[in-house]
């Protein structure tokens, strides 16, 4: 099915199941320990061996030689496979750095060997016996130093944009801001480390892994192994978090496949936690310069955003300027991205790539500008709202209610009680509030599904869609139940298997809307097949209460299925509605913080997000997406930073003790409000993404609240106490 | 030199005798030897809490304990707290409040939640207990502090707190 | 993790003998730090002597009016003990500020004293570290040093001691009782127990190989207002940037032990004497020889602010 006209009324609009707070259909499995993740016993009869990865000890250079003799002699060892053994390989389409193979070391902890043994303990011990000789080379690791040599990136989406005459308008503006902001490298730090089990049968590979994108992994794994894609059966039924860190083929899968081949039996490999940060991808650090010019009445006349980031050769820039092209009005605009070569681990997507770090900067800048204008930052944002793409005014937003989010949020949060900076004290803390807009584009991906109706009236839906905690199992079950007019417990959802139709996968907050739309399309086919089987007129057929009705005839669905059942399969593809209309999601974040007057420790006291993201398919799981994003934003604001050792070229704090993500005690009760809206331009579901929207702007709202509390403006994340302490009042 | 030993322990009420490589952690004994994979390995270094189990009535990180150090112990894992047909109140409350997303930290969160309520009831103080000599109130701050050894990167904390309070107060 | 033999000791003397007899043997109690380090091959014992079966898990009053805490008392139990809560609140507070509930349920009193640094370079066996691999150099000094020591540092090492409990023990003037492989025992005041890094950062305490801690003894309660203030980036489950254990008497005098700033709990009786001239003076003396890096200079300010706040608040 091609979605090329705005949606009109369809069976989803009944909202008998969709739109309701249905508890997760996989909830019982997850809370009783019965959900099976990549590294676990999918086939208890399988005689697994254990693979232990060895990571490079240098950041850049070549592997001269690898001595595996001691490792091979160690107790229980079945095989050792080195990067030299497998040699240079064709790289996966989605990988920037080589995952495994060849003598070139592109980053610290890049996989150089895997040791296979009968037990986990034996494999780990033998791993330490692998002796690697390197020829190290000098590398570039410091973004601040490499910035000067940064270049306009090839291939990325519009590195430079310009409308009107930014420089002149900025020079002429009576009120201006010109400030530089910094966001650090960040780690996905999902709770389940990357893990895979590989089993060969002749030349056919079965692999259980932890992947957000089944088809990308399958293709890139086949490419790396040099085998036909059809020979790879890849499964990822449960994923212990991804946040972008499991979008692209990673070393665990490649190592497991080579190891299983070498050992002649199935092998499981998990990345040891201390390897995850440097072996896999991360969100790249940025330096961002923002310039805003406005009239005294607050209207923005010039807005410019430049961003510098680094990556390995062949990599991409962090798209930190993107939201600035769309979020606020202003006749004269300019954005630019520059990419420096850095020999750190591969930079790549992490939850809301582009907008997450971009909004961290832009929404502080907006707060600073409002202050210069002596305006309420909520009102300043409202004044500069735009209902059209500011670069192409003929192109409207499909639906945009940023103003509604800001107004409702301000009211619910008690925004009007906000005081001047550094004026409110309670129990030894300076108290402040902050606001930021939330903005993230709505992306659409082709997505397929197969729906089967059986003679017992049960419906099974199969798609290679993944559930990374987002609730895909549940919203897909809801979609099928709604489309086919059955109770949700009549629906079985099977996900994450390369034998199923290729879906959108999970990423870019496109998964919820895209995958349910693919399921919608498949259900339309199945409904037609049911109607045809029963000889019903498809125009007036109604699926409801487990029955199919047409005119005065009503038949139980099970009866229509017949002995062999009926199948509907289709893929949703997208026309040009996202070209004619800008599709984005909007929100507002409000935060209250307390900053310890003695130590400068910031603790969050209240958080509210108001989101406008089209139809909310399941308010329970959507709320979870948003509170989770708010929590990640709290980490981004206050503690998360992969610290670069600029001499040795690696992320130093590469475990969960050193890289501090928020804990329970950091997070207060969180409020989330969804605007009641639909977006008929987005899909027949009329839904949009929400999982990344919730992250965009949170950190800036916290930064702005810290400023309101202390009067100290920090433009360099994370906002740790050492950056505040110099500006705090003297201790008596 | 003998690098293997035999240990007897009870897991979820069932006695086991295991001959293990001395290096085997309680976590790996559960997951790789007993195939009880509900207990998760998130970091293997005591930095995340995903491996939390209850040993002789106390929650511990099973990754930082050798299986051999649990001779005679009674271990309760998430599987032992309840199964889909007879779920523990805390498991049901997590489902109702959507106190999880990816589900990987969830067994550890639930084991900790059950133990935390017990710790408060038996008067074990915490970092946020104001009066060390008084009785300990069941407050959100107390529960958040005590749950802080269980990291949830999906960020379900606010919902987890609601689930714990539902169980503590006995009002679904 | 290297392979090791495993034995359960049945008496203190047997445990001490077993470890003393083999250079590469170690005691294991809670295991929460040792196993962490063994997995990374930072610790590589060939023989583990499990001391959990020894009866060193009691807390009892001493004839002097103090408290003898068995080496195997778990952190949770020590923090929750009625006498500790009433008379040594600082100790309870310090314990509860450390680690997580799960870790405190396993970690022991002696093990807590013997925790090793959490310096990330110490933890990464690809990197030079004089503490892990004597003579290999220190990556932290010109590297990531925000967490590191500012006082008592050497050119060989700027690691901190990570224990919260030890800060309280230092402020409370605890003594450590041990038994050696030769059957003799000794009592070590905590002030003599830890070493500064100097040229030998791998030697952290005065304990001999095979010497087992049997108890930590607290002198009679010192009264006063007892405070443990731990500063860290996140609100819980993190090591201290700076922590202060203080006993504040009503006349403004008291004791100050500082964590997160040195290779050992940092206390100076000379600084405490200066409290009579105000907390600012005391803090200045306490941090007089600070040699911070650019990244951890804030710790000096932080200590000064915290000492001022603790003593001003207590007097006001």
PDB file of C-alpha atoms in Angstrom, chain C residues 19-197:
ATOM      1  CA  UNK C  19      47.577 -17.231  52.866  1.00  0.00           C
ATOM      2  CA  UNK C  20      50.973 -16.659  54.444  1.00  0.00           C
ATOM      3  CA  UNK C  21      52.231 -19.934  52.992  1.00  0.00           C
ATOM      4  CA  UNK C  22      51.619 -18.894  49.388  1.00  0.00           C
ATOM      5  CA  UNK C  23      52.744 -15.589  47.923  1.00  0.00           C
ATOM      6  CA  UNK C  24      49.868 -15.643  45.485  1.00  0.00           C
ATOM      7  CA  UNK C  25      47.070 -16.420  47.928  1.00  0.00           C
ATOM      8  CA  UNK C  26      44.322 -14.065  49.027  1.00  0.00           C
ATOM      9  CA  UNK C  27      41.480 -13.939  51.505  1.00  0.00           C
ATOM     10  CA  UNK C  28      37.987 -13.565  50.126  1.00  0.00           C
ATOM     11  CA  UNK C  29      35.049 -12.373  52.201  1.00  0.00           C
ATOM     12  CA  UNK C  30      32.348 -10.288  50.526  1.00  0.00           C
ATOM     13  CA  UNK C  31      34.178 -10.450  47.229  1.00  0.00           C
ATOM     14  CA  UNK C  32      32.525  -7.296  45.937  1.00  0.00           C
ATOM     15  CA  UNK C  33      35.799  -5.616  45.044  1.00  0.00           C
ATOM     16  CA  UNK C  34      38.133  -8.591  44.716  1.00  0.00           C
ATOM     17  CA  UNK C  35      36.017 -10.455  42.159  1.00  0.00           C
ATOM     18  CA  UNK C  36      35.481  -7.247  40.218  1.00  0.00           C
ATOM     19  CA  UNK C  37      39.277  -6.890  39.977  1.00  0.00           C
ATOM     20  CA  UNK C  38      39.909 -10.576  39.326  1.00  0.00           C
ATOM     21  CA  UNK C  39      37.607 -10.546  36.300  1.00  0.00           C
ATOM     22  CA  UNK C  40      39.840  -7.877  34.787  1.00  0.00           C
ATOM     23  CA  UNK C  41      43.025  -9.652  35.916  1.00  0.00           C
ATOM     24  CA  UNK C  42      44.037  -6.688  38.013  1.00  0.00           C
ATOM     25  CA  UNK C  43      44.084  -9.124  40.912  1.00  0.00           C
ATOM     26  CA  UNK C  44      45.374 -12.575  39.989  1.00  0.00           C
ATOM     27  CA  UNK C  45      45.386 -14.840  43.041  1.00  0.00           C
ATOM     28  CA  UNK C  46      46.135 -18.523  42.458  1.00  0.00           C
ATOM     29  CA  UNK C  47      44.593 -19.502  45.756  1.00  0.00           C
ATOM     30  CA  UNK C  48      41.516 -18.093  47.461  1.00  0.00           C
ATOM     31  CA  UNK C  49      40.876 -18.632  51.133  1.00  0.00           C
ATOM     32  CA  UNK C  50      37.224 -18.052  51.887  1.00  0.00           C
ATOM     33  CA  UNK C  51      36.956 -16.611  55.381  1.00  0.00           C
ATOM     34  CA  UNK C  52      33.190 -16.220  55.444  1.00  0.00           C
ATOM     35  CA  UNK C  53      32.836 -19.171  57.792  1.00  0.00           C
ATOM     36  CA  UNK C  54      34.943 -17.566  60.524  1.00  0.00           C
ATOM     37  CA  UNK C  55      33.104 -16.195  63.497  1.00  0.00           C
ATOM     38  CA  UNK C  56      34.139 -12.631  62.977  1.00  0.00           C
ATOM     39  CA  UNK C  57      30.668 -11.281  62.441  1.00  0.00           C
ATOM     40  CA  UNK C  58      29.857  -9.936  65.904  1.00  0.00           C
ATOM     41  CA  UNK C  59      29.609  -6.425  67.213  1.00  0.00           C
ATOM     42  CA  UNK C  60      30.292  -6.194  70.939  1.00  0.00           C
ATOM     43  CA  UNK C  61      30.986  -3.605  73.583  1.00  0.00           C
ATOM     44  CA  UNK C  62      34.582  -3.280  74.763  1.00  0.00           C
ATOM     45  CA  UNK C  63      35.486  -2.954  78.448  1.00  0.00           C
ATOM     46  CA  UNK C  64      36.666   0.578  77.672  1.00  0.00           C
ATOM     47  CA  UNK C  65      33.177   1.564  76.564  1.00  0.00           C
ATOM     48  CA  UNK C  66      33.894   1.319  72.886  1.00  0.00           C
ATOM     49  CA  UNK C  67      32.805  -1.142  70.250  1.00  0.00           C
ATOM     50  CA  UNK C  68      34.587  -4.102  68.695  1.00  0.00           C
ATOM     51  CA  UNK C  69      33.336  -4.749  65.168  1.00  0.00           C
ATOM     52  CA  UNK C  70      34.127  -8.135  63.706  1.00  0.00           C
ATOM     53  CA  UNK C  71      35.923  -8.053  60.375  1.00  0.00           C
ATOM     54  CA  UNK C  72      33.121  -9.957  58.689  1.00  0.00           C
ATOM     55  CA  UNK C  73      30.254  -7.767  59.858  1.00  0.00           C
ATOM     56  CA  UNK C  74      28.426  -6.829  56.686  1.00  0.00           C
ATOM     57  CA  UNK C  75      28.146  -3.135  55.889  1.00  0.00           C
ATOM     58  CA  UNK C  76      24.362  -3.286  56.147  1.00  0.00           C
ATOM     59  CA  UNK C  77      24.493  -4.815  59.599  1.00  0.00           C
ATOM     60  CA  UNK C  78      27.073  -2.383  60.866  1.00  0.00           C
ATOM     61  CA  UNK C  79      25.116   0.616  59.601  1.00  0.00           C
ATOM     62  CA  UNK C  80      21.894  -0.738  61.118  1.00  0.00           C
ATOM     63  CA  UNK C  81      23.350  -1.694  64.501  1.00  0.00           C
ATOM     64  CA  UNK C  82      21.574   0.151  67.293  1.00  0.00           C
ATOM     65  CA  UNK C  83      24.698   1.254  69.137  1.00  0.00           C
ATOM     66  CA  UNK C  84      26.324   2.456  65.944  1.00  0.00           C
ATOM     67  CA  UNK C  85      23.240   4.400  64.990  1.00  0.00           C
ATOM     68  CA  UNK C  86      23.021   5.978  68.421  1.00  0.00           C
ATOM     69  CA  UNK C  87      26.649   6.635  69.347  1.00  0.00           C
ATOM     70  CA  UNK C  88      28.578   6.532  66.074  1.00  0.00           C
ATOM     71  CA  UNK C  89      26.103   8.093  63.676  1.00  0.00           C
ATOM     72  CA  UNK C  90      28.955   9.197  61.449  1.00  0.00           C
ATOM     73  CA  UNK C  91      29.842   5.580  60.783  1.00  0.00           C
ATOM     74  CA  UNK C  92      26.280   4.620  59.913  1.00  0.00           C
ATOM     75  CA  UNK C  93      25.981   7.619  57.634  1.00  0.00           C
ATOM     76  CA  UNK C  94      29.241   6.907  55.863  1.00  0.00           C
ATOM     77  CA  UNK C  95      28.368   3.276  55.250  1.00  0.00           C
ATOM     78  CA  UNK C  96      24.941   4.148  53.929  1.00  0.00           C
ATOM     79  CA  UNK C  97      26.410   6.718  51.561  1.00  0.00           C
ATOM     80  CA  UNK C  98      28.482   4.023  49.890  1.00  0.00           C
ATOM     81  CA  UNK C  99      27.718   1.526  47.156  1.00  0.00           C
ATOM     82  CA  UNK C 100      24.180   0.115  46.927  1.00  0.00           C
ATOM     83  CA  UNK C 101      21.923  -1.936  49.169  1.00  0.00           C
ATOM     84  CA  UNK C 102      22.927  -5.109  47.359  1.00  0.00           C
ATOM     85  CA  UNK C 103      26.646  -4.443  47.730  1.00  0.00           C
ATOM     86  CA  UNK C 104      26.339  -3.430  51.380  1.00  0.00           C
ATOM     87  CA  UNK C 105      24.599  -6.728  52.079  1.00  0.00           C
ATOM     88  CA  UNK C 106      27.746  -8.584  51.028  1.00  0.00           C
ATOM     89  CA  UNK C 107      30.604  -6.189  51.672  1.00  0.00           C
ATOM     90  CA  UNK C 108      32.403  -6.633  54.977  1.00  0.00           C
ATOM     91  CA  UNK C 109      34.052  -4.260  57.413  1.00  0.00           C
ATOM     92  CA  UNK C 110      37.573  -5.439  56.663  1.00  0.00           C
ATOM     93  CA  UNK C 111      36.958  -5.647  52.945  1.00  0.00           C
ATOM     94  CA  UNK C 112      35.641  -2.118  52.910  1.00  0.00           C
ATOM     95  CA  UNK C 113      38.889  -0.872  54.488  1.00  0.00           C
ATOM     96  CA  UNK C 114      40.871  -2.732  51.849  1.00  0.00           C
ATOM     97  CA  UNK C 115      39.013  -1.521  48.763  1.00  0.00           C
ATOM     98  CA  UNK C 116      41.294  -0.502  45.974  1.00  0.00           C
ATOM     99  CA  UNK C 117      41.125   2.719  44.021  1.00  0.00           C
ATOM    100  CA  UNK C 118      38.526   3.254  41.294  1.00  0.00           C
ATOM    101  CA  UNK C 119      40.939   5.190  39.069  1.00  0.00           C
ATOM    102  CA  UNK C 120      39.838   4.292  35.523  1.00  0.00           C
ATOM    103  CA  UNK C 121      43.438   3.801  34.398  1.00  0.00           C
ATOM    104  CA  UNK C 122      44.022   1.340  37.243  1.00  0.00           C
ATOM    105  CA  UNK C 123      40.987  -0.508  35.904  1.00  0.00           C
ATOM    106  CA  UNK C 124      42.169  -0.599  32.285  1.00  0.00           C
ATOM    107  CA  UNK C 125      44.992  -3.106  31.892  1.00  0.00           C
ATOM    108  CA  UNK C 126      46.026  -1.609  28.543  1.00  0.00           C
ATOM    109  CA  UNK C 127      47.071   1.582  30.289  1.00  0.00           C
ATOM    110  CA  UNK C 128      50.149   2.345  32.358  1.00  0.00           C
ATOM    111  CA  UNK C 129      49.541   2.424  36.101  1.00  0.00           C
ATOM    112  CA  UNK C 130      52.160   2.384  38.815  1.00  0.00           C
ATOM    113  CA  UNK C 131      49.720   0.932  41.280  1.00  0.00           C
ATOM    114  CA  UNK C 132      48.739  -2.020  39.122  1.00  0.00           C
ATOM    115  CA  UNK C 133      52.031  -2.436  37.323  1.00  0.00           C
ATOM    116  CA  UNK C 134      54.832  -0.742  39.287  1.00  0.00           C
ATOM    117  CA  UNK C 135      57.148   1.297  37.120  1.00  0.00           C
ATOM    118  CA  UNK C 136      54.802   1.508  34.138  1.00  0.00           C
ATOM    119  CA  UNK C 137      53.913   5.149  34.745  1.00  0.00           C
ATOM    120  CA  UNK C 138      50.770   7.050  35.625  1.00  0.00           C
ATOM    121  CA  UNK C 139      48.264   7.864  32.897  1.00  0.00           C
ATOM    122  CA  UNK C 140      46.031   9.859  35.198  1.00  0.00           C
ATOM    123  CA  UNK C 141      48.431  12.675  36.033  1.00  0.00           C
ATOM    124  CA  UNK C 142      48.198  14.187  32.523  1.00  0.00           C
ATOM    125  CA  UNK C 143      45.004  12.376  31.697  1.00  0.00           C
ATOM    126  CA  UNK C 144      41.513  12.323  33.120  1.00  0.00           C
ATOM    127  CA  UNK C 145      42.054  13.395  36.706  1.00  0.00           C
ATOM    128  CA  UNK C 146      38.799  15.018  37.776  1.00  0.00           C
ATOM    129  CA  UNK C 147      38.135  12.293  40.352  1.00  0.00           C
ATOM    130  CA  UNK C 148      41.682  12.111  41.609  1.00  0.00           C
ATOM    131  CA  UNK C 149      43.618  13.100  44.696  1.00  0.00           C
ATOM    132  CA  UNK C 150      44.714  16.639  45.451  1.00  0.00           C
ATOM    133  CA  UNK C 151      46.669  16.112  48.661  1.00  0.00           C
ATOM    134  CA  UNK C 152      49.332  13.616  49.580  1.00  0.00           C
ATOM    135  CA  UNK C 153      49.926  12.880  45.914  1.00  0.00           C
ATOM    136  CA  UNK C 154      53.209  11.793  44.366  1.00  0.00           C
ATOM    137  CA  UNK C 155      54.665  11.857  40.880  1.00  0.00           C
ATOM    138  CA  UNK C 156      53.897   8.156  40.715  1.00  0.00           C
ATOM    139  CA  UNK C 157      50.224   8.173  41.626  1.00  0.00           C
ATOM    140  CA  UNK C 158      47.270  10.463  42.239  1.00  0.00           C
ATOM    141  CA  UNK C 159      44.704   7.787  43.016  1.00  0.00           C
ATOM    142  CA  UNK C 160      42.164   8.183  45.797  1.00  0.00           C
ATOM    143  CA  UNK C 161      40.963   5.687  48.342  1.00  0.00           C
ATOM    144  CA  UNK C 162      37.318   5.046  47.527  1.00  0.00           C
ATOM    145  CA  UNK C 163      35.934   3.980  50.899  1.00  0.00           C
ATOM    146  CA  UNK C 164      33.310   6.044  52.674  1.00  0.00           C
ATOM    147  CA  UNK C 165      33.434   3.868  55.781  1.00  0.00           C
ATOM    148  CA  UNK C 166      37.158   4.439  56.217  1.00  0.00           C
ATOM    149  CA  UNK C 167      36.580   8.187  56.429  1.00  0.00           C
ATOM    150  CA  UNK C 168      34.287   7.653  59.393  1.00  0.00           C
ATOM    151  CA  UNK C 169      36.684   5.170  60.965  1.00  0.00           C
ATOM    152  CA  UNK C 170      39.487   7.705  60.651  1.00  0.00           C
ATOM    153  CA  UNK C 171      37.417  10.463  62.206  1.00  0.00           C
ATOM    154  CA  UNK C 172      36.432   8.135  65.042  1.00  0.00           C
ATOM    155  CA  UNK C 173      40.040   7.014  65.699  1.00  0.00           C
ATOM    156  CA  UNK C 174      39.387   3.345  65.063  1.00  0.00           C
ATOM    157  CA  UNK C 175      42.066   0.739  65.567  1.00  0.00           C
ATOM    158  CA  UNK C 176      42.492  -2.373  63.490  1.00  0.00           C
ATOM    159  CA  UNK C 177      43.199  -5.756  65.049  1.00  0.00           C
ATOM    160  CA  UNK C 178      45.017  -8.372  63.032  1.00  0.00           C
ATOM    161  CA  UNK C 179      46.493 -11.851  63.227  1.00  0.00           C
ATOM    162  CA  UNK C 180      49.545 -12.903  61.220  1.00  0.00           C
ATOM    163  CA  UNK C 181      50.634 -16.202  59.835  1.00  0.00           C
ATOM    164  CA  UNK C 182      53.169 -16.609  62.641  1.00  0.00           C
ATOM    165  CA  UNK C 183      50.392 -16.473  65.192  1.00  0.00           C
ATOM    166  CA  UNK C 184      51.194 -13.019  66.516  1.00  0.00           C
ATOM    167  CA  UNK C 185      48.633 -10.280  66.437  1.00  0.00           C
ATOM    168  CA  UNK C 186      48.783  -6.524  66.500  1.00  0.00           C
ATOM    169  CA  UNK C 187      46.654  -3.469  66.889  1.00  0.00           C
ATOM    170  CA  UNK C 188      47.108  -0.761  64.294  1.00  0.00           C
ATOM    171  CA  UNK C 189      45.693   2.724  64.762  1.00  0.00           C
ATOM    172  CA  UNK C 190      43.919   3.664  61.542  1.00  0.00           C
ATOM    173  CA  UNK C 191      46.139   6.696  61.207  1.00  0.00           C
ATOM    174  CA  UNK C 192      49.056   4.300  60.681  1.00  0.00           C
ATOM    175  CA  UNK C 193      47.155   1.788  58.606  1.00  0.00           C
ATOM    176  CA  UNK C 194      47.127   3.453  55.190  1.00  0.00           C
ATOM    177  CA  UNK C 195      50.146   4.640  53.239  1.00  0.00           C
ATOM    178  CA  UNK C 196      50.538   7.558  50.907  1.00  0.00           C
ATOM    179  CA  UNK C 197      51.496   6.566  47.360  1.00  0.00           C
TER     180      UNK C 197
END
